[in-house]
XYZ file of N, CA and C in Angstrom:
732
model
N -263.488 -0.646 46.066
C -262.521 0.341 45.564
C -263.068 1.058 44.333
N -263.655 0.272 43.416
C -264.194 0.854 42.187
C -265.337 1.806 42.487
N -266.233 1.389 43.387
C -267.375 2.232 43.709
C -266.936 3.508 44.409
N -265.908 3.426 45.237
C -265.398 4.645 45.872
C -264.871 5.614 44.829
N -264.171 5.067 43.849
C -263.628 5.911 42.779
C -264.745 6.594 42.022
N -265.817 5.863 41.750
C -266.941 6.429 41.012
C -267.557 7.611 41.756
N -267.590 7.540 43.078
C -268.175 8.621 43.866
C -267.409 9.928 43.694
N -266.096 9.819 43.473
C -265.279 11.019 43.417
C -265.112 11.581 42.010
N -265.535 10.836 40.984
C -265.397 11.307 39.609
C -266.115 12.636 39.381
N -267.403 12.788 39.836
C -268.062 14.079 39.623
C -267.332 15.234 40.291
N -266.814 15.000 41.513
C -266.097 16.066 42.211
C -264.823 16.434 41.475
N -264.087 15.435 40.986
C -262.876 15.705 40.207
C -263.226 16.489 38.952
N -264.348 16.155 38.339
C -264.784 16.868 37.132
C -265.043 18.335 37.441
N -265.699 18.582 38.577
C -265.976 19.964 38.977
C -264.683 20.739 39.181
N -263.715 20.103 39.853
C -262.437 20.763 40.117
C -261.692 21.069 38.815
N -261.720 20.121 37.882
C -261.094 20.352 36.582
C -261.787 21.475 35.841
N -263.107 21.508 35.960
C -263.885 22.544 35.304
C -263.501 23.914 35.834
N -263.397 24.012 37.160
C -263.021 25.279 37.768
C -261.592 25.659 37.410
N -260.729 24.675 37.299
C -259.344 24.960 36.911
C -259.301 25.555 35.519
N -260.139 25.043 34.659
C -260.185 25.559 33.298
C -260.816 26.924 33.216
N -261.554 27.306 34.269
C -262.223 28.604 34.256
C -261.344 29.719 34.806
N -260.183 29.395 35.284
C -259.317 30.415 35.843
C -258.948 31.445 34.779
N -258.931 32.740 35.158
C -258.598 33.762 34.173
C -257.235 33.517 33.566
N -257.150 33.647 32.257
C -255.874 33.442 31.561
C -255.631 34.644 30.666
N -254.565 35.375 30.926
C -254.269 36.582 30.154
C -253.191 36.356 29.104
N -252.560 35.185 29.145
C -251.478 34.920 28.195
C -252.037 34.822 26.777
N -251.402 35.479 25.817
C -251.853 35.369 24.423
C -251.779 33.936 23.923
N -252.643 33.598 22.985
C -252.616 32.274 22.380
C -251.391 32.184 21.484
N -250.539 31.194 21.727
C -249.278 31.073 20.991
C -249.115 29.652 20.448
N -249.639 29.382 19.252
C -249.552 28.031 18.674
C -248.129 27.569 18.403
N -247.184 28.499 18.276
C -245.812 28.119 17.944
C -245.068 27.516 19.128
N -245.451 27.873 20.342
C -244.737 27.406 21.530
C -245.549 26.467 22.407
N -246.791 26.185 22.024
C -247.639 25.361 22.869
C -248.484 24.420 22.016
N -248.331 23.134 22.257
C -249.152 22.138 21.563
C -250.619 22.302 21.929
N -250.872 22.613 23.201
C -252.242 22.842 23.677
C -252.895 23.972 22.900
N -252.155 25.077 22.727
C -252.690 26.214 21.977
C -252.847 25.882 20.498
N -251.908 25.122 19.954
C -251.910 24.829 18.525
C -253.084 23.953 18.114
N -253.351 22.930 18.898
C -254.349 21.937 18.479
C -255.687 22.057 19.196
N -255.766 22.838 20.269
C -257.021 22.926 21.018
C -257.530 24.360 21.117
N -256.790 25.201 21.826
C -257.261 26.561 22.083
C -257.290 27.391 20.805
N -256.209 27.338 20.012
C -256.129 28.144 18.799
C -257.262 27.880 17.815
N -257.534 26.619 17.439
C -258.634 26.344 16.506
C -259.991 26.823 17.018
N -260.227 26.679 18.321
C -261.499 27.139 18.868
C -261.590 28.664 18.843
N -260.485 29.335 19.152
C -260.467 30.798 19.089
C -260.707 31.280 17.651
N -260.096 30.595 16.690
C -260.302 30.949 15.280
C -261.751 30.726 14.856
N -262.360 29.672 15.386
C -263.767 29.399 15.081
C -264.660 30.496 15.645
N -264.358 30.954 16.861
C -265.102 32.066 17.451
C -264.972 33.323 16.594
N -263.759 33.603 16.120
C -263.523 34.766 15.262
C -264.296 34.637 13.954
N -264.306 33.435 13.379
C -264.943 33.219 12.082
C -266.446 33.475 12.154
N -267.080 32.915 13.187
C -268.525 33.134 13.334
C -268.827 34.592 13.669
N -267.975 35.215 14.480
C -268.187 36.621 14.818
C -268.106 37.499 13.571
N -267.155 37.205 12.670
C -267.041 37.966 11.425
C -268.288 37.812 10.559
N -268.853 36.592 10.536
C -270.080 36.352 9.777
C -271.258 37.139 10.357
N -271.209 37.349 11.666
C -272.335 37.988 12.372
C -272.078 39.463 12.652
N -271.144 40.059 11.930
C -270.883 41.490 12.089
C -270.234 41.860 13.404
N -269.358 40.992 13.896
C -268.637 41.293 15.137
C -269.398 40.937 16.405
N -270.477 40.197 16.293
C -271.274 39.816 17.467
C -270.673 38.577 18.140
N -269.695 38.814 19.009
C -269.056 37.687 19.686
C -269.988 37.012 20.685
N -270.969 37.738 21.187
C -271.933 37.121 22.092
C -272.700 36.006 21.407
N -273.084 36.235 20.141
C -273.768 35.203 19.363
C -272.792 34.128 18.896
N -271.556 34.524 18.621
C -270.544 33.560 18.213
C -270.286 32.546 19.321
N -270.211 33.025 20.563
C -270.019 32.125 21.705
C -271.193 31.162 21.808
N -272.404 31.660 21.558
C -273.588 30.803 21.602
C -273.500 29.687 20.563
N -273.157 30.047 19.325
C -273.090 29.060 18.240
C -272.027 27.999 18.522
N -270.835 28.443 18.927
C -269.745 27.500 19.198
C -270.091 26.605 20.395
N -270.747 27.183 21.399
C -271.179 26.391 22.553
C -272.112 25.269 22.126
N -273.091 25.598 21.291
C -274.042 24.584 20.825
C -273.327 23.509 20.010
N -272.396 23.927 19.138
C -271.661 22.960 18.311
C -270.855 22.009 19.187
N -270.128 22.569 20.160
C -269.305 21.737 21.046
C -270.174 20.774 21.846
N -271.289 21.274 22.376
C -272.148 20.414 23.179
C -272.802 19.313 22.345
N -273.093 19.598 21.087
C -273.646 18.571 20.206
C -272.589 17.523 19.858
N -271.336 17.972 19.718
C -270.251 17.032 19.420
C -270.057 16.041 20.562
N -270.132 16.534 21.805
C -269.908 15.652 22.952
C -271.199 14.990 23.439
N -272.317 15.252 22.757
C -273.587 14.649 23.161
C -273.547 13.119 23.194
N -272.942 12.451 22.193
C -272.863 10.977 22.277
C -272.164 10.484 23.539
N -271.139 11.220 23.994
C -270.461 10.855 25.239
C -271.401 11.021 26.428
N -272.195 12.084 26.409
C -273.157 12.315 27.482
C -274.191 11.201 27.537
N -274.667 10.785 26.362
C -275.659 9.703 26.308
C -275.064 8.383 26.799
N -273.801 8.148 26.449
C -273.133 6.938 26.914
C -272.997 6.950 28.428
N -272.659 8.109 28.966
C -272.545 8.253 30.407
C -273.893 7.992 31.078
N -274.965 8.504 30.481
C -276.307 8.305 31.032
C -276.690 6.824 31.047
N -276.426 6.143 29.928
C -276.774 4.719 29.834
C -276.016 3.902 30.890
N -274.743 4.228 31.073
C -273.939 3.523 32.065
C -274.462 3.789 33.476
N -274.813 5.050 33.742
C -275.334 5.421 35.051
C -276.665 4.724 35.323
N -277.516 4.663 34.309
C -278.815 4.011 34.464
C -278.643 2.518 34.740
N -277.718 1.889 34.031
C -277.472 0.453 34.225
C -276.962 0.185 35.642
N -276.090 1.048 36.141
C -275.579 0.888 37.492
C -276.705 1.035 38.514
N -277.640 1.972 38.247
C -278.764 2.146 39.154
C -279.639 0.896 39.195
N -279.819 0.265 38.041
C -280.628 -0.953 37.972
C -280.015 -2.087 38.790
N -278.694 -2.063 38.929
C -278.000 -3.124 39.674
C -277.906 -2.836 41.168
N -278.341 -1.659 41.602
C -278.196 -1.286 43.006
C -278.852 -2.276 43.974
N -280.072 -2.791 43.678
C -280.647 -3.785 44.609
C -279.768 -5.013 44.775
N -279.213 -5.522 43.664
C -278.334 -6.683 43.741
C -277.049 -6.358 44.488
N -276.521 -5.177 44.246
C -275.299 -4.764 44.939
C -275.543 -4.627 46.436
N -276.708 -4.130 46.793
C -277.042 -3.981 48.207
C -277.162 -5.341 48.889
N -277.730 -6.316 48.173
C -277.837 -7.677 48.712
C -276.460 -8.278 48.969
N -275.545 -8.063 48.015
C -274.180 -8.573 48.185
C -273.487 -7.898 49.362
N -273.756 -6.632 49.517
C -273.143 -5.887 50.617
C -273.618 -6.426 51.969
N -274.915 -6.711 52.052
C -275.457 -7.251 53.304
C -274.982 -8.681 53.544
N -274.923 -9.463 52.462
C -274.541 -10.864 52.583
C -273.095 -11.033 53.019
N -272.223 -10.162 52.516
C -270.790 -10.290 52.810
C -270.274 -9.064 53.584
N -271.099 -8.553 54.478
C -270.724 -7.326 55.194
C -269.497 -7.514 56.100
N -269.217 -8.754 56.452
C -268.067 -9.013 57.321
C -266.839 -9.473 56.546
N -266.952 -9.506 55.218
C -265.837 -9.976 54.389
C -265.719 -9.059 53.168
N -264.923 -8.009 53.328
C -264.806 -7.005 52.262
C -264.241 -7.600 50.978
N -263.285 -8.509 51.124
C -262.666 -9.115 49.943
C -263.680 -9.944 49.162
N -264.467 -10.728 49.877
C -265.490 -11.545 49.227
C -266.550 -10.664 48.581
N -266.899 -9.587 49.265
C -267.879 -8.649 48.732
C -267.406 -8.058 47.410
N -266.125 -7.698 47.358
C -265.569 -7.126 46.133
C -265.532 -8.167 45.014
N -265.170 -9.394 45.343
C -265.110 -10.463 44.347
C -266.499 -10.738 43.751
N -267.504 -10.820 44.621
C -268.871 -11.092 44.160
C -269.425 -9.923 43.350
N -269.028 -8.717 43.737
C -269.468 -7.533 42.991
C -268.914 -7.548 41.576
N -267.628 -7.882 41.439
C -267.016 -7.950 40.122
C -267.628 -9.069 39.282
N -267.987 -10.193 39.931
C -268.648 -11.278 39.217
C -270.008 -10.828 38.684
N -270.716 -10.044 39.491
C -272.019 -9.524 39.061
C -271.866 -8.601 37.857
N -270.850 -7.727 37.920
C -270.596 -6.824 36.793
C -270.303 -7.621 35.515
N -269.478 -8.652 35.654
C -269.125 -9.479 34.497
C -270.343 -10.222 33.954
N -271.153 -10.734 34.846
C -272.355 -11.467 34.444
C -273.319 -10.562 33.684
N -273.485 -9.333 34.158
C -274.443 -8.401 33.550
C -273.823 -7.593 32.407
N -272.519 -7.774 32.176
C -271.856 -7.038 31.104
C -271.747 -5.554 31.375
N -271.515 -5.205 32.640
C -271.441 -3.798 33.048
C -270.011 -3.447 33.412
N -269.527 -2.347 32.858
C -268.214 -1.816 33.232
C -268.436 -0.635 34.162
N -268.105 -0.750 35.450
C -268.383 0.344 36.394
C -267.648 1.635 36.081
N -266.590 1.546 35.271
C -265.842 2.750 34.913
C -266.305 3.359 33.592
N -267.285 2.724 32.955
C -267.733 3.214 31.647
C -268.335 4.614 31.738
N -268.934 4.937 32.881
C -269.523 6.259 33.041
C -268.498 7.343 33.311
N -267.284 6.939 33.700
C -266.244 7.922 34.014
C -265.556 8.440 32.751
N -265.335 7.554 31.793
C -264.582 7.920 30.597
C -265.205 9.082 29.828
N -266.531 9.078 29.593
C -267.112 10.222 28.882
C -266.875 11.544 29.589
N -266.941 11.527 30.928
C -266.707 12.758 31.683
C -265.285 13.253 31.480
N -264.321 12.331 31.582
C -262.912 12.700 31.466
C -262.559 13.161 30.060
N -263.228 12.589 29.046
C -262.974 13.007 27.665
C -263.532 14.401 27.411
N -264.687 14.700 28.016
C -265.322 15.997 27.797
C -264.515 17.147 28.395
N -263.897 16.907 29.525
C -263.277 18.004 30.271
C -262.217 18.773 29.484
N -261.262 18.104 28.794
C -260.275 18.880 28.025
C -260.915 19.742 26.938
N -261.999 19.237 26.334
C -262.684 20.006 25.290
C -263.282 21.274 25.878
N -263.967 21.137 27.011
C -264.599 22.296 27.635
C -263.563 23.286 28.178
N -262.484 22.754 28.742
C -261.426 23.623 29.251
C -260.766 24.394 28.102
N -260.588 23.725 26.965
C -260.022 24.403 25.791
C -260.930 25.539 25.335
N -262.234 25.310 25.384
C -263.171 26.365 24.986
C -263.113 27.535 25.958
N -263.004 27.244 27.265
C -262.840 28.316 28.251
C -261.619 29.167 27.911
N -260.512 28.492 27.628
C -259.279 29.204 27.298
C -259.431 30.020 26.024
N -260.119 29.453 25.033
C -260.316 30.156 23.764
C -261.115 31.436 23.967
N -262.044 31.409 24.914
C -262.846 32.601 25.208
C -262.038 33.606 26.025
N -261.371 33.141 27.070
C -260.671 34.050 27.976
C -259.435 34.663 27.342
N -258.775 33.932 26.441
C -257.500 34.401 25.896
C -257.626 34.995 24.494
N -258.845 35.079 23.995
C -259.084 35.706 22.698
C -259.332 37.193 22.933
N -258.329 38.011 22.657
C -258.421 39.443 22.963
C -259.404 40.174 22.065
N -259.766 39.580 20.930
C -260.773 40.205 20.078
C -262.124 40.276 20.790
N -262.416 39.252 21.586
C -263.704 39.203 22.283
C -263.838 40.376 23.240
N -262.767 40.664 23.969
C -262.810 41.738 24.955
C -263.043 43.115 24.367
N -262.835 43.260 23.078
C -263.008 44.555 22.421
C -264.438 44.790 21.942
N -265.316 43.808 22.145
C -266.684 43.922 21.640
C -267.693 43.894 22.781
N -268.879 44.383 22.470
C -269.971 44.401 23.442
C -271.095 43.487 22.966
N -271.960 43.128 23.904
C -273.121 42.299 23.585
C -274.228 42.664 24.563
N -275.377 43.057 24.024
C -276.477 43.572 24.840
C -275.968 44.721 25.706
N -276.067 44.617 27.031
C -275.613 45.703 27.900
C -274.166 45.540 28.339
N -273.488 44.478 27.899
C -272.188 44.114 28.452
C -271.030 44.446 27.519
N -269.930 44.877 28.093
C -268.657 44.891 27.403
C -268.015 43.544 27.722
N -267.802 42.706 26.723
C -267.405 41.321 26.966
C -266.051 41.183 27.650
N -265.228 42.221 27.560
C -263.912 42.152 28.182
C -263.871 42.659 29.607
N -265.005 43.108 30.138
C -265.053 43.627 31.511
C -266.179 42.948 32.292
N -266.200 43.182 33.589
C -267.229 42.587 34.445
C -268.590 43.223 34.156
N -269.630 42.447 34.415
C -270.986 42.968 34.279
C -271.248 43.957 35.421
N -271.439 45.245 35.128
C -271.597 46.237 36.199
C -272.903 46.094 36.969
N -273.878 45.400 36.401
C -275.197 45.272 37.035
C -275.389 43.900 37.716
N -274.401 43.022 37.595
C -274.438 41.690 38.210
C -275.591 40.830 37.698
N -276.151 41.200 36.567
C -277.234 40.399 35.986
C -276.698 39.053 35.505
N -275.561 39.094 34.805
C -274.978 37.872 34.267
C -274.523 36.908 35.367
N -273.848 37.383 36.424
C -273.513 36.462 37.517
C -274.741 35.806 38.147
N -275.832 36.569 38.289
C -277.057 36.002 38.841
C -277.641 34.938 37.915
N -277.636 35.222 36.613
C -278.140 34.241 35.644
C -277.271 32.989 35.628
N -275.945 33.187 35.733
C -275.029 32.046 35.755
C -275.290 31.166 36.973
N -275.489 31.790 38.133
C -275.758 31.036 39.364
C -277.110 30.332 39.292
N -278.135 31.043 38.800
C -279.472 30.466 38.722
C -279.521 29.277 37.765
N -278.926 29.440 36.590
C -278.942 28.342 35.614
C -278.078 27.167 36.078
N -277.016 27.465 36.835
C -276.205 26.387 37.412
C -277.039 25.570 38.390
N -277.800 26.257 39.231
C -278.668 25.546 40.183
C -279.721 24.713 39.455
N -280.348 25.306 38.433
C -281.410 24.605 37.707
C -280.882 23.369 36.983
N -279.696 23.489 36.371
C -279.166 22.323 35.649
C -278.752 21.220 36.616
N -278.294 21.589 37.827
C -277.998 20.569 38.834
C -279.281 19.933 39.357
N -280.337 20.751 39.496
C -281.628 20.253 39.958
C -282.185 19.231 38.973
N -282.022 19.502 37.676
C -282.512 18.587 36.650
C -281.802 17.237 36.718
N -280.551 17.246 37.175
C -279.748 16.021 37.221
C -279.665 15.446 38.630
N -280.470 15.966 39.555
C -280.342 15.572 40.966
C -280.613 14.094 41.193
N -281.461 13.489 40.351
C -281.762 12.069 40.525
C -280.559 11.183 40.239
N -279.556 11.735 39.522
C -278.362 10.962 39.176
C -277.209 11.210 40.144
N -277.415 12.126 41.108
C -276.341 12.485 42.022
C -276.350 11.598 43.261
N -275.154 11.313 43.786
C -275.088 10.654 45.074
C -275.236 11.720 46.168
N -275.530 11.326 47.426
C -275.773 12.306 48.491
C -274.641 13.305 48.682
N -273.385 12.845 48.506
C -272.259 13.758 48.686
C -272.314 14.903 47.669
N -272.677 14.572 46.420
C -272.693 15.585 45.379
C -273.900 16.517 45.482
N -275.005 16.048 46.088
C -276.191 16.879 46.176
C -275.966 18.117 47.028
N -275.005 18.036 47.958
C -274.682 19.217 48.766
C -274.133 20.352 47.909
N -273.546 19.994 46.744
C -273.005 21.016 45.840
C -274.102 21.777 45.116
N -275.360 21.315 45.198
C -276.456 21.999 44.524
C -276.604 23.425 45.017
N -276.193 23.694 46.243
C -276.276 25.035 46.800
C -274.914 25.717 46.837
N -273.881 24.939 47.087
C -272.535 25.516 47.194
C -272.016 25.969 45.834
N -272.177 25.129 44.812
C -271.616 25.412 43.500
C -272.214 26.665 42.853
N -273.551 26.877 42.878
C -274.095 28.117 42.311
C -273.569 29.380 42.989
N -273.396 29.304 44.320
C -272.844 30.465 45.033
C -271.416 30.729 44.581
N -270.651 29.640 44.450
C -269.274 29.770 43.983
C -269.224 30.355 42.571
N -270.121 29.881 41.701
C -270.191 30.394 40.333
C -270.527 31.883 40.338
N -271.457 32.296 41.205
C -271.836 33.710 41.289
C -270.649 34.579 41.688
N -269.920 34.149 42.703
C -268.761 34.919 43.174
C -267.696 35.005 42.080
N -267.437 33.888 41.399
C -266.440 33.884 40.330
C -266.889 34.758 39.168
N -268.176 34.660 38.796
C -268.693 35.427 37.665
C -268.635 36.929 37.924
N -268.740 37.315 39.182
C -268.641 38.745 39.529
C -267.268 39.308 39.200
N -266.263 38.430 39.189
C -264.885 38.895 39.021
C -264.298 38.584 37.654
N -265.059 37.907 36.802
C -264.573 37.545 35.468
C -265.132 38.490 34.422
N -264.398 38.610 33.326
C -264.918 39.339 32.170
C -266.217 38.675 31.721
N -267.161 39.471 31.231
C -268.519 39.004 30.951
C -268.579 37.837 29.963
N -267.580 37.704 29.091
C -267.613 36.652 28.073
C -267.704 35.265 28.695
N -267.003 35.040 29.816
C -266.981 33.700 30.405
C -268.296 33.339 31.085
N -268.845 34.182 31.988
C -270.162 33.834 32.543
C -271.259 33.774 31.485
N -271.102 34.516 30.394
C -272.058 34.403 29.292
C -272.013 32.993 28.725
N -270.806 32.444 28.580
C -270.672 31.066 28.131
C -271.311 30.105 29.127
N -271.099 30.356 30.423
C -271.706 29.490 31.438
C -273.221 29.454 31.297
N -273.821 30.628 31.086
C -275.279 30.695 30.951
C -275.737 29.887 29.737
N -275.071 30.086 28.603
C -275.407 29.321 27.398
C -275.281 27.817 27.655
N -274.163 27.413 28.237
C -273.891 26.002 28.463
C -274.894 25.400 29.436
N -275.222 26.148 30.487
C -276.193 25.660 31.469
C -277.571 25.490 30.842
N -277.989 26.448 30.018
C -279.292 26.350 29.370
C -279.339 25.132 28.447
N -278.247 24.888 27.730
C -278.185 23.700 26.876
C -278.323 22.436 27.725
N -277.615 22.401 28.860
C -277.650 21.231 29.736
C -279.038 21.020 30.330
N -279.728 22.121 30.672
C -281.077 22.015 31.222
C -282.020 21.364 30.211
N -281.969 21.844 28.967
C -282.820 21.269 27.921
C -282.430 19.812 27.670
N -281.132 19.562 27.586
C -280.630 18.199 27.367
C -281.086 17.265 28.486
N -280.983 17.727 29.740
C -281.355 16.898 30.886
C -282.851 16.618 30.906
N -283.641 17.577 30.427
C -285.092 17.365 30.377
C -285.428 16.174 29.478
N -284.766 16.111 28.320
C -285.055 15.032 27.382
C -284.425 13.701 27.809
N -283.296 13.767 28.534
C -282.623 12.530 28.945
C -283.176 11.993 30.258
N -283.262 12.859 31.285
C -283.628 12.415 32.621
C -285.079 12.676 32.980
N -285.731 13.605 32.280
C -287.074 13.999 32.666
C -287.026 15.054 33.754
N -288.178 15.307 34.378
C -288.280 16.318 35.428
C -288.137 15.652 36.783
N -287.191 16.117 37.642
C -287.035 15.493 38.967
C -288.279 15.674 39.808
N -288.676 14.640 40.549
C -289.825 14.763 41.438
C -289.369 14.935 42.867
N -290.325 15.086 43.777
C -290.005 15.380 45.166
C -289.320 14.224 45.883
N -289.485 13.005 45.359
C -288.889 11.840 45.995
C -287.451 11.599 45.588
N -286.925 12.482 44.734
C -285.524 12.347 44.339
C -285.345 11.617 43.029
N -286.473 11.060 42.490
C -286.375 10.398 41.190
C -286.655 11.386 40.090
N -287.122 10.882 38.961
C -287.457 11.777 37.866
C -288.630 11.200 37.106
N -289.356 12.090 36.452
C -290.484 11.653 35.643
C -290.409 12.327 34.284
N -290.737 11.614 33.248
C -290.689 12.138 31.897
C -291.875 13.054 31.624
């Protein structure tokens, strides 16, 4: 039961991520919403503050806030990695238990839990960091989409409040999404690896229809994840593993 749940955590995370990416036109209202008061509002104010320091450059402000947020949640990411690595190390033992008790699911589950206890491994430890990160990232999405000041400014060739007319940003968002998934492919189960092609296409289609500020954030976030994954996981090899 626990292992089945673990398989679906990444998919649930993706769905939550997409839910947070939905366009939101409602103004930020801290007086009527606890979510806006303690999450979206402070992040929107932080975006405004950095933009004012940079002469109205919200494109750079989004970059700075993205890096700050990702650095804040980095310890959670490292914890998730350590838990995932420990679970991978136990896979041979888990496979032996599965073969030994293949005709007795209850016994198999009991022996699996005993193994976890013996090795000091919590199979749900890798899920908690993911679930904690999601509200933070969703709040940042909302802060970008619902901050009307952002839409009034431009960055490079883009008007941040409108779609990219040249589709350059959607292509970059899709490409960086694929690359960051490729970097983490050694940590994915077979079910999730199918998303390596589906998810970038979905991101491209969504980015075509969103104001440029949001796919710009995706590109920044993906690039951060690619660099982060290089130092944590190394470079994936052809056999599905990774090398430093």
